[in-house]
Amino acid sequence: KSLETVPELAAIHREDPILRNLIDTARKVEGLSRHASTHAAGVVISKEPLANHVPLQRVSKGNAGEHGVMIQFAMEDVARIGLLKMDFLGLANLSILGKAIELIKEYRGITVDLHNMPLDDKKTYQLLASGETGGVFQLEGSGMRRYIRDLKPTVFNDITAMVALYRPGPMEHIPTFIRGKHGEEQVHYVHPVLAGILEETYGVIVYQEQVLFIVREFAGYSLGKADIFRKAMGKKNPEVMKKEKINFIEGAKKRGFTAELAEQVFALIEPFAGYAFNKAHAASYALIAYQTAYLKANYPVEYMTALLSVHAGVTEKITTAVSECRRLLIKVRPPDINRSQANFSIEKDERGVNSIRFGLTSIKNVGVGAIESIITERNKNGVFQSIEDLCRRCDLHNLNKRVMESLIKAGAFDELGARGTLLNSVNEILSLAQREQKSKDAGQSTMFDLWGAQVPVPVAKLNFTETEISVKEKLAWEKELMGVYLSEHPFSIFAEKIAEDNVMLCGQIEPEMSGQTVMVAGMVASVSHLMTKAQKPFIKATLEDLDGGIEIMVWSDVYTDAPDLWEEGNILLVEGRVTTRDEGVQLSVKKASRYEPGQVKQDKPSTVSKMANGNPVKYGVNNISAKNSANVSGSATNGGSPAAAGVSATVNGNHGSSSTAAGRFATVGSSATVNSAPVDPVSRYSVQISVTGTLDSEEDVQKLHRIIYTLKEFPGRDNVSLRIVNNGKTVNLKLPNVYTGYSQALKTRLIELVGDAGLKVEAV
């Protein structure tokens, strides 16, 4: 089929005899069964030896081991002959919880008991209400995050219900459930009998048990018969449905209900019969969701370290987790041969702030066996002073050329030498290590050995040829080997310029903006080439920046105008229409070009209308995530960031106050109280913030992020400018795409970040 629809493949097949032979050979085996595989979690149980009932065979080597046994029937046939098949699922989140508890005990000396965890923790519910649930079991999808933020759960049953509702069928009733919880809609019952059954879920059928209770109350079924009725309805067989409906109506009439009412109730339960969770299942999932949220809210560094550790080697998971760490202002430090452990670990800086150190085995091609001796020697006798010192002290026979190159490219040896220089001398480094090891194995000693550690042992010096590598190449290595950019992001050189243009960041586009046209700048992170039903080429790609990423669709008309634009690593300016999907937002591209800072100049920021108590309210594009009519209390933690220490807020406000303001988990520190007054739509202020650069450029960038996030927590119409003093030079930046609502609460927060002298406010 591809030969017919993809011109490039057809051309290769026509012109290259070697590839033509390959493709023609592949066509002969296409569609044949490649192998027999085992079900990921299926176990068949019988009271007698299975060989009495089904044919067996050995499991393919590498699947479940040489001595594993599998049934030759498919799972449907196993059930058909009457054997019991159970699925025993492994859940990575349980490993994350276990690892996080270990880390909390190790680094804080606190024992967390999952079985006695308080189910009314304010920080946990504040985290859930903010929708900042990345890395939280069952609640991290963008669609679920939107709903959980609207729901603002306050009790455990809210989480249980949301887990059960967020699936095909019941999902369309989530808005009704949310409105019922907040008293925005009167709960209506078809009959008073339903009130006692559906009261806890605001009139919405959520659980299987509720279906059973309704059938029992209305038609007199036993619970066992009601469950058979529910299963039969779930199969959607028209003949079965007709029969069950007749039986249900007859049973309801015997209990004194009218046929019309019985039909109404039958129509009410019909959509849920095949989809509803049983409550125990939903509660079990909700408990794990709550436990993960609790640890993230109260022990964010330990939790994110555990998350990274469990998903080590899974590039997509690592990328997402590192992005979440950056949003939480938790610094993820690059791998370092003198500091990294085999897996991700927690490390304090000179100010006592916790950060996460990238693990050595999380680098592609690097296994435990290769670096075990290095870590053991370092822990025993101290850090390595040079690459020659490492060669002398460590047994590197398990560290081959490929592993060494990967460690160098990922930056693990940056403290011992430049990447390009070391990479150019890999053979010499390994040769020296082999010579040193052979000397040890042969029992050779020098006169220096007689003096023990009192005299430093001379080591042959390597003559390195200095080799420069480009920043682009260095970053490409990091992305390839670790899945993330750790030293810097390719987009970082554009980040300071983007504030001067009226351009959004990818992470700021939210579902509430659906239908709006926005301008976004970002780097093409991944590209998939696809074909429409009409056999026209189009692109599905990911655009990312320092703030996050977004999926973009580039349809044929836009793609064919400039196909060269859509290559990984290109920095683009994209204009597109926001659309929503089940798992998040997407951008349908209208125009695209290479991004040149300064190319977009507008006098006013783009605005989007939202409804606040029935009245449209305008927000600047970067404040689009703000909610209306907020009334939220709580506190949050960011893992001990000094710039936010001692800060938390209880925010009460309307007309643009952020529902996640005091508890926007990414940007708020520990705990204090602030009351945010509504922004007067007539009053206008000019807010100038002065920041003085330090020697720690990464900390400076994070401080700027904290300032921007704080400004966005107080949406309004007031102008903002930055005055940056660095190396004796002063740069004044107007932020046309950042607007805020100046208030006493915002003033308090900003002074804690920049001091009294760093804040200047003038009435316009």
C-alpha positions in Angstrom: 0.0 0.0 0.0 2.8 2.4 0.9 4.4 1.8 -2.6 1.2 3.1 -4.1 0.7 6.1 -1.8 4.2 7.3 -1.0 6.0 8.6 -4.1 9.5 8.7 -2.4 9.2 5.0 -1.5 8.0 4.1 -5.0 11.0 6.0 -6.5 13.5 4.1 -4.3 11.9 0.8 -5.3 12.1 1.7 -8.9 15.7 3.1 -9.0 17.7 1.1 -6.4 18.0 -2.6 -7.2 19.3 -3.5 -3.7 16.4 -1.8 -1.9 14.0 -3.2 -4.5 15.1 -6.7 -3.6 14.7 -5.9 0.1 11.2 -4.5 -0.3 10.1 -7.4 -2.7 11.4 -10.0 -0.2 9.6 -8.2 2.7 6.3 -8.2 0.7 6.5 -12.0 0.6 6.4 -12.3 4.4 4.1 -9.4 5.0 1.0 -10.5 7.0 2.5 -13.8 8.2 2.5 -14.5 11.9 5.9 -13.5 13.2 5.8 -15.3 16.6 3.6 -16.5 19.4 3.6 -14.1 22.3 2.4 -14.2 25.8 -0.2 -12.0 27.3 1.4 -9.2 29.4 -0.3 -10.1 32.6 -2.7 -13.1 31.9 -2.5 -16.2 34.1 -4.7 -19.2 33.5 -5.9 -21.1 36.6 -7.3 -24.7 36.7 -8.0 -27.1 39.5 -6.4 -29.9 37.4 -3.2 -30.0 35.4 -3.6 -27.7 32.4 -2.3 -30.4 30.0 -5.6 -32.2 30.6 -7.5 -29.4 29.0 -5.3 -27.3 26.6 -2.2 -27.7 24.5 0.9 -26.2 26.0 4.2 -25.0 24.6 7.4 -23.5 26.0 7.6 -19.7 26.0 10.0 -18.2 23.5 13.4 -17.5 25.0 13.6 -13.8 26.2 9.9 -13.6 26.8 9.3 -15.2 30.2 12.5 -17.3 30.4 13.5 -20.6 28.9 11.4 -22.7 31.3 8.1 -20.7 31.0 5.0 -22.4 29.8 2.2 -20.9 27.7 -1.1 -22.0 26.5 -1.5 -22.3 22.7 -5.1 -21.0 22.7 -5.9 -17.3 22.5 -7.5 -15.8 25.6 -11.0 -15.8 24.2 -10.8 -19.5 23.5 -9.5 -20.1 27.1 -12.6 -18.4 28.5 -14.8 -20.3 26.1 -13.8 -23.7 27.4 -14.4 -22.7 31.0 -10.9 -22.0 32.4 -10.3 -19.0 34.6 -8.0 -16.3 33.2 -6.8 -13.6 35.6 -4.8 -10.5 34.8 -2.2 -9.6 37.5 -1.0 -6.1 36.6 2.2 -4.5 37.7 1.8 -0.8 38.5 4.9 1.5 38.2 3.2 4.0 40.6 3.5 1.5 43.4 7.2 1.4 42.8 7.3 5.2 42.7 5.5 5.4 46.1 7.9 2.8 47.6 11.0 4.6 46.3 9.7 8.0 47.4 9.1 6.7 51.0 12.7 5.4 51.0 14.1 8.7 50.0 12.0 10.6 52.5 13.3 8.4 55.2 16.9 8.7 54.0 17.0 12.5 53.5 14.5 13.7 56.1 14.4 11.0 58.7 10.6 10.9 58.4 8.7 7.6 58.1 5.6 7.9 55.9 3.0 5.2 56.4 0.9 4.8 53.3 -1.7 2.9 55.2 -2.3 5.6 57.8 -1.9 8.6 55.5 -4.3 11.5 56.4 -7.1 11.8 53.8 -7.8 15.4 54.6 -4.4 17.0 53.8 -4.9 20.6 52.7 -1.7 20.7 50.6 -2.9 17.7 48.7 -6.3 19.0 47.9 -4.8 22.4 47.0 -2.5 20.6 44.5 -5.4 18.7 43.0 -7.5 21.9 42.8 -4.7 23.7 40.9 -4.7 21.0 38.3 -1.0 20.7 38.6 -1.1 16.9 38.6 1.8 15.9 36.4 3.1 12.6 37.7 0.0 11.9 39.8 -1.6 8.5 39.1 -4.8 8.6 36.9 -4.9 12.4 37.1 -2.0 13.6 34.9 -3.7 13.6 31.5 -4.5 17.1 30.2 -8.2 16.4 30.0 -8.4 15.0 33.5 -6.3 18.0 34.7 -8.9 20.3 33.3 -11.7 18.6 35.0 -10.0 18.1 38.4 -9.2 21.8 38.4 -12.8 22.7 37.7 -14.0 20.2 40.3 -11.6 21.4 43.1 -12.0 18.2 45.1 -12.3 18.7 48.9 -12.9 15.1 50.0 -11.6 11.7 49.0 -15.0 10.7 47.4 -14.6 13.5 44.9 -11.4 11.8 43.6 -13.1 8.4 43.5 -16.0 9.7 41.5 -13.7 11.5 39.0 -11.7 8.4 38.4 -14.9 6.5 37.7 -16.4 9.2 35.5 -13.3 9.9 33.3 -14.0 7.2 30.7 -16.2 6.8 27.6 -19.9 7.1 28.4 -19.9 8.7 31.9 -17.4 11.4 30.8 -20.1 13.5 29.2 -21.7 13.8 32.7 -18.6 15.2 34.4 -19.8 18.9 33.9 -23.1 18.0 35.5 -21.3 16.4 38.5 -19.1 19.4 38.9 -22.0 21.9 38.8 -23.8 19.8 41.3 -20.9 19.8 43.7 -20.5 23.5 43.6 -24.3 24.1 43.9 -24.4 25.8 40.5 -27.2 23.4 39.3 -30.1 22.0 41.2 -29.8 18.2 41.4 -32.8 16.6 39.7 -34.0 13.0 40.3 -36.5 11.2 38.1 -38.1 9.7 41.3 -37.5 10.3 45.0 -36.3 6.7 45.3 -33.2 7.6 43.3 -32.3 10.4 45.8 -30.9 8.0 48.4 -28.9 6.1 45.7 -27.5 9.1 43.7 -27.2 11.8 46.4 -23.4 11.3 47.0 -22.8 11.7 43.2 -25.1 14.7 42.7 -27.7 12.8 40.7 -25.2 11.3 38.2 -24.8 7.5 37.9 -21.1 6.9 38.6 -20.7 3.3 39.9 -21.9 -0.2 39.0 -23.4 -0.6 42.5 -25.7 2.4 41.8 -27.1 0.6 38.7 -27.7 -2.5 40.8 -29.4 -0.6 43.6 -31.7 1.2 41.1 -32.7 -2.1 39.4 -33.3 -3.7 42.8 -35.5 -0.7 44.0 -37.5 -0.3 40.9 -37.9 -3.8 39.5 -37.4 -6.0 42.6 -34.3 -7.8 41.3 -31.9 -9.5 43.7 -28.4 -8.0 43.6 -27.1 -11.1 41.8 -29.8 -11.0 39.2 -29.3 -7.2 38.9 -25.7 -7.8 38.1 -26.6 -10.3 35.3 -29.0 -7.6 34.0 -26.2 -5.0 34.0 -23.8 -7.3 32.2 -26.4 -8.2 29.6 -27.1 -4.5 29.0 -23.4 -3.8 28.6 -23.2 -6.1 25.6 -25.5 -3.8 23.6 -27.2 -6.8 21.9 -30.6 -5.4 20.6 -32.5 -8.6 21.2 -31.1 -9.0 24.7 -31.8 -5.3 25.4 -35.4 -5.7 24.3 -36.0 -8.7 26.5 -34.3 -7.1 29.5 -36.4 -3.9 29.1 -39.6 -5.8 29.1 -38.6 -7.7 32.2 -37.5 -4.5 33.9 -40.8 -2.7 33.2 -42.9 -5.7 34.3 -40.9 -5.8 37.6 -41.4 -2.1 38.1 -45.1 -2.3 37.5 -45.4 -5.1 40.2 -43.7 -2.7 42.6 -46.3 0.0 41.9 -44.4 2.2 39.4 -45.9 3.3 36.1 -44.6 1.9 32.8 -43.7 5.5 31.7 -41.5 6.0 34.8 -39.9 2.6 34.4 -39.0 3.5 30.8 -37.4 6.7 32.0 -35.3 4.9 34.6 -34.3 2.3 32.1 -33.2 5.0 29.7 -31.3 6.6 32.5 -29.2 3.5 33.4 -28.7 2.2 29.9 -25.7 4.3 29.0 -23.9 3.4 32.2 -24.5 -0.3 32.4 -21.6 -1.2 30.2 -19.1 1.5 31.3 -19.5 2.2 35.0 -16.7 1.2 37.4 -17.5 -0.7 40.5 -16.9 1.6 43.5 -14.1 -0.6 45.0 -12.1 -0.4 41.8 -12.5 3.4 41.6 -11.7 3.8 45.3 -8.5 1.7 44.9 -7.4 3.8 42.0 -8.3 7.0 43.8 -6.3 6.0 46.9 -3.1 5.6 44.8 -3.9 8.9 43.1 -4.3 10.6 46.5 -1.1 9.0 47.8 1.0 10.1 44.9 -0.6 13.6 45.1 0.1 13.7 48.9 3.8 12.9 48.4 4.2 15.4 45.5 2.5 18.1 47.5 4.5 17.5 50.8 7.8 16.0 49.6 8.2 17.2 46.0 11.9 16.7 45.6 11.8 13.1 46.9 8.7 12.3 44.9 10.1 13.6 41.6 13.4 11.8 42.3 11.5 8.6 42.7 9.4 9.3 39.6 12.6 9.8 37.5 14.3 6.7 39.1 11.4 4.4 38.3 11.1 5.6 34.7 14.9 5.7 34.1 15.6 4.7 30.5 12.1 5.6 29.3 12.9 8.8 27.3 9.4 10.1 27.0 8.8 9.8 30.8 12.1 11.3 31.7 11.4 14.3 29.4 8.0 14.9 30.9 9.3 14.5 34.5 12.3 16.9 34.0 9.9 19.5 32.5 7.7 19.0 35.6 10.7 19.6 37.8 11.5 22.8 36.1 7.9 24.0 36.5 8.2 23.1 40.2 11.5 25.1 40.3 13.4 21.9 41.3 16.8 22.0 39.6 17.8 18.8 37.8 21.6 18.8 37.6 23.5 17.0 34.8 25.3 13.7 35.3 28.7 14.1 37.0 31.2 11.3 37.5 32.2 12.9 40.9 28.6 13.4 42.2 26.1 11.2 40.4 24.9 7.8 41.8 23.9 5.0 39.5 20.3 6.3 39.6 18.8 9.7 40.2 19.7 11.1 43.6 19.0 14.1 45.8 21.8 16.7 46.3 22.0 19.8 48.4 23.8 22.9 47.1 25.9 25.3 49.1 22.8 27.1 50.3 21.2 23.9 51.5 18.6 23.8 48.7 17.7 20.3 47.4 18.1 19.4 43.8 18.1 16.2 41.7 21.3 14.8 40.2 20.9 12.9 37.0 21.9 9.2 37.4 24.7 7.7 35.4 22.7 4.6 34.3 20.0 6.8 33.0 22.4 7.7 30.2 21.8 5.6 27.1 24.3 2.8 26.6 25.5 3.0 30.3 24.7 0.0 32.5 25.3 -0.6 36.2 28.2 -3.0 35.6 30.1 -0.3 33.7 30.1 2.3 36.4 29.7 0.3 39.6 33.5 0.2 40.3 33.8 3.9 39.6 31.1 4.8 42.2 32.6 2.3 44.8 36.1 3.8 44.4 34.8 7.4 44.6 32.8 6.7 47.7 35.8 5.0 49.3 38.7 7.3 48.4 37.2 10.6 47.3 36.5 12.4 44.1 38.6 12.1 41.0 41.1 14.9 40.4 41.6 14.2 36.7 40.9 11.7 34.0 44.3 10.1 34.6 43.4 9.8 38.3 40.3 7.9 37.4 42.2 5.6 35.1 44.7 4.8 37.9 42.2 4.2 40.6 39.3 2.4 38.9 38.9 -1.0 37.3 37.4 0.0 33.9 37.4 -3.4 32.2 33.6 -3.2 32.0 33.7 0.3 30.6 34.1 -0.1 26.8 34.5 2.6 24.2 30.8 3.0 23.6 30.1 3.6 27.3 33.0 6.0 27.7 31.8 8.0 24.6 28.2 8.2 26.0 29.4 9.4 29.4 31.6 12.1 27.8 28.9 13.2 25.4 26.3 13.4 28.2 28.6 15.7 30.2 29.5 13.3 33.0 33.3 14.1 32.7 32.9 17.9 32.2 34.7 18.5 35.5 37.7 16.5 34.3 37.9 17.9 30.8 36.1 19.5 27.8 33.8 17.1 26.0 35.3 17.5 22.5 38.8 17.0 23.8 38.0 13.9 25.8 35.9 12.4 23.0 38.8 12.9 20.6 41.1 11.0 23.1 38.8 8.0 24.1 41.3 5.4 22.8 44.2 6.9 24.7 42.1 7.1 27.9 41.0 3.5 27.7 44.6 2.4 26.9 45.9 4.1 30.0 43.2 2.5 32.1 44.1 -0.9 30.7 47.8 -0.4 31.5 47.1 0.7 35.0 44.8 -2.3 35.6 47.4 -4.7 34.2 50.0 -3.3 36.5 47.7 -3.9 39.5 46.8 -7.4 38.3 50.4 -8.3 38.0 51.1 -7.1 41.5 53.6 -4.5 40.4 54.4 -1.7 42.9 56.5 1.3 43.1 58.5 2.8 45.9 55.7 5.2 46.3 53.4 2.4 47.3 55.7 1.8 50.4 54.6 5.1 51.8 50.9 4.4 51.3 48.6 7.4 51.0 51.2 9.9 52.4 52.8 10.3 49.0 50.8 11.0 45.8 51.4 8.3 43.2 52.6 9.8 39.8 50.4 8.9 36.9 51.3 9.1 33.2 49.9 12.3 31.7 47.8 12.1 28.6 48.6 14.5 25.8 45.2 15.8 24.8 44.5 17.5 21.5 42.2 20.4 22.3 39.0 19.9 20.2 36.1 22.4 20.2 32.5 21.3 19.7 29.5 23.5 18.9 26.8 24.2 21.5 24.3 22.7 19.0 26.3 19.5 18.8 26.6 19.3 22.6 22.9 19.8 23.1 22.1 17.2 20.4 24.2 14.6 22.3 22.3 15.4 25.5 18.9 15.0 23.8 20.0 11.7 22.2 21.5 10.1 25.3 19.3 11.5 28.1 16.1 12.6 26.4 16.4 16.1 27.7 18.6 19.2 27.4 20.3 19.7 30.7 23.1 22.2 30.2 20.8 24.6 28.3 17.8 24.4 25.9 18.3 25.3 22.2 15.4 27.7 22.7 17.0 29.5 25.6 18.8 32.1 23.4 15.4 33.2 22.2 13.7 33.1 25.6 14.9 36.6 26.6 13.9 38.0 23.3 10.4 36.5 23.2 9.2 38.9 25.9 9.7 41.8 23.4 7.4 40.2 20.9 3.7 39.5 21.3 4.3 35.8 21.2 3.0 33.0 23.5 4.8 30.2 25.1 3.7 26.6 24.2 3.0 25.7 27.8 0.6 28.7 28.2 -2.0 27.4 25.7 -4.9 25.8 27.5 -8.2 24.1 26.6 -10.2 27.3 27.5 -8.6 28.9 24.5 -10.2 26.5 22.0 -11.2 28.3 18.8 -8.8 31.2 19.3 -6.0 32.0 17.0 -2.6 32.4 18.7 1.0 33.1 17.8 3.6 30.7 19.3 7.3 30.5 19.0 9.1 27.2 19.7 11.5 24.5 18.6 10.4 21.6 16.5 11.1 18.7 18.9 9.6 15.8 16.9 8.0 15.2 13.5 5.7 12.5 12.1 5.1 12.4 8.4 1.5 11.2 7.6 -1.0 10.9 4.8 -4.6 12.1 4.6 -7.4 9.9 3.3 -7.0 11.8 0.1 -3.3 10.7 0.0 -2.0 14.2 0.7 1.1 14.5 3.0 0.7 16.3 6.3 2.8 16.7 9.5 2.1 16.0 13.2 4.8 17.6 15.2 5.7 18.7 18.7 6.7 22.3 19.3 8.4 23.0 22.5 10.1 25.8 24.5 11.3 26.4 28.0 7.7 26.5 29.3 6.4 23.2 27.8 5.3 21.7 24.5 2.2 21.5 22.3 1.2 19.1 19.5 0.7 20.9 16.2 -1.0 19.7 13.0 0.5 21.0 9.7 -2.0 20.2 6.9 -1.1 19.7 3.3 -1.6 23.2 2.1 0.8 24.7 4.8 3.3 21.8 4.7 3.8 21.8 0.9 4.4 25.6 0.9 7.6 25.1 2.9 8.4 21.4 3.7 12.0 22.4 4.8 10.7 24.2 7.8 9.5 21.0 9.5 12.8 19.5 10.6 13.7 18.7 14.2 15.7 21.5 15.8 14.3 24.4 13.7 13.0 27.4 15.7 9.7 28.5 14.2 7.1 31.2 14.6 3.7 29.5 14.2 0.2 31.0 13.9 -2.6 28.5 14.5 -6.0 27.8 15.8 -6.4 26.1 19.2 -8.4 22.9 19.2 -9.1 20.5 22.1 -8.8 16.8 22.1 -9.4 14.1 24.8 -5.8 14.3 26.0 -5.1 18.0 25.6 -4.8 20.9 23.3 -3.6 21.0 19.7 -2.7 23.7 17.3 -3.9 23.6 13.7 -1.2 25.6 11.9 -2.3 28.4 9.5 1.1 30.1 8.9 4.7 29.2 9.8 8.1 30.8 9.4 11.6 30.7 11.0 11.5 32.7 14.2 13.6 35.9 14.2 13.3 37.9 17.4 11.7 41.2 16.8 9.8 40.2 13.8 6.4 40.4 15.6 5.5 43.8 16.9 2.1 44.8 18.1 0.9 47.7 20.2 -1.5 45.6 22.2 -1.5 42.1 23.5 -3.7 39.4 22.0 -6.7 38.9 24.1 -9.2 36.2 24.7 -12.8 36.5 26.0 -13.9 34.4 28.9 -17.1 34.4 30.8 -17.0 35.5 34.5 -20.4 35.3 36.1 -22.0 35.7 32.7 -19.9 38.8 31.7 -17.0 38.6 29.3 -13.7 39.5 30.8 -10.5 40.2 28.7 -7.2 38.6 29.6 -3.8 39.0 28.1 -2.7 35.9 26.3 -0.3 34.8 29.1 -3.0 35.1 31.7 -5.5 32.8 29.9 -5.2 30.1 32.5 -6.7 32.3 35.2 -10.1 31.2 36.5 -13.0 33.4 37.4 -14.9 33.8 40.7 -12.2 32.1 42.7 -12.4 31.4 46.3 -9.5 29.1 47.2 -7.6 28.5 50.4 -4.5 26.5 51.1 -0.7 26.4 50.8 1.8 24.6 48.6 5.5 23.8 48.5 8.1 24.0 45.8 10.7 21.9 47.4 12.5 24.5 49.4 13.3 27.2 46.8 14.9 30.0 48.8 13.3 32.7 46.7 9.9 31.5 47.7 10.6 30.3 51.2 8.1 31.4 53.8 5.5 32.3 51.2 2.1 30.7 50.8 -1.2 32.3 50.4 -4.9 32.2 50.9 -6.5 34.0 48.1 -10.0 35.3 47.9 -11.2 37.3 45.0 -13.3 37.7 41.9 -13.1 39.3 38.4 -9.8 37.8 37.3 -8.3 36.5 40.5 -6.6 33.3 39.8 -8.2 30.2 41.3 -4.8 28.8 41.7 -3.1 31.9 42.9 -1.9 31.2 46.4 -1.5 27.6 45.6 -0.1 27.6 42.1 2.1 24.7 43.0 4.9 25.6 40.7 5.6 29.0 42.1 4.6 29.3 45.7 6.8 28.5 48.7 5.7 27.4 52.2 3.1 29.3 54.2 1.7 32.8 55.0 -1.6 34.5 54.3 -2.5 37.1 51.7 -5.9 38.5 50.6 -6.1 39.6 47.0 -8.6 42.4 46.4 -10.3 42.5 43.0 -8.6 44.5 40.3 -10.4 47.7 39.5 -10.9 47.6 35.7 -10.5 51.4 35.5 -7.3 51.8 37.6 -4.1 51.3 35.7 -0.6 51.0 37.1 2.9 50.7 35.6 4.8 48.0 37.5 8.6 48.1 37.1 10.7 45.2 38.6 14.5 45.5 39.0 16.6 42.4 39.1 20.4 42.3 39.6 22.3 39.4 38.0 24.5 37.1 40.0 27.3 34.6 39.1 24.7 31.8 39.0 23.0 32.3 35.6 20.7 29.3 36.1 19.5 30.7 39.4 18.9 34.1 37.7 16.8 32.5 35.0 14.8 30.6 37.7 14.3 33.9 39.6 12.9 35.5 36.4 10.6 32.6 36.0 9.3 33.0 39.6 8.7 36.7 38.9 6.7 36.0 35.7 4.7 33.2 37.4 3.9 35.5 40.3 2.7 38.3 38.0 0.5 35.8 36.1 -1.2 34.7 39.4 -2.7 38.2 39.6 -4.3 38.7 36.2 -5.4 42.2 35.2 -4.6 45.1 32.8 -1.5 46.7 34.4 1.7 47.1 32.4 4.9 45.3 33.5 8.5 46.1 32.6 11.8 44.6 33.8 15.0 46.4 34.6 17.9 43.9 34.5 21.3 45.0 35.9 24.1 42.6 34.9 27.9 43.2 34.8 27.4 46.9 35.3 25.0 47.2 32.4 21.3 48.0 32.6 18.7 46.6 30.2 15.1 47.8 30.3 12.6 45.3 28.9 9.0 46.0 28.2 6.8 42.9 28.6 3.9 43.5 26.2 2.5 40.0 26.5 2.5 40.0 30.4 -0.2 42.0 32.2 -1.0 41.9 35.9 -3.5 43.3 38.4 -1.5 45.3 41.0 -2.7 44.9 44.6 -1.3 44.8 48.1 -1.1 41.0 47.8 1.0 41.2 44.6 3.2 43.9 46.2 3.9 41.6 49.2 4.8 38.7 46.9 7.1 40.7 44.7 8.9 42.4 47.6 9.8 38.9 48.9 11.3 38.1 45.5 13.2 41.4 44.7 13.1 43.5 47.9 11.6 47.0 48.4 14.2 48.6 46.2 13.4 46.2 43.3 9.8 47.3 43.0 8.6 50.6 41.6 4.9 51.2 40.9 3.4 54.3 39.2 -0.2 55.2 38.4 -0.8 55.6 34.7 
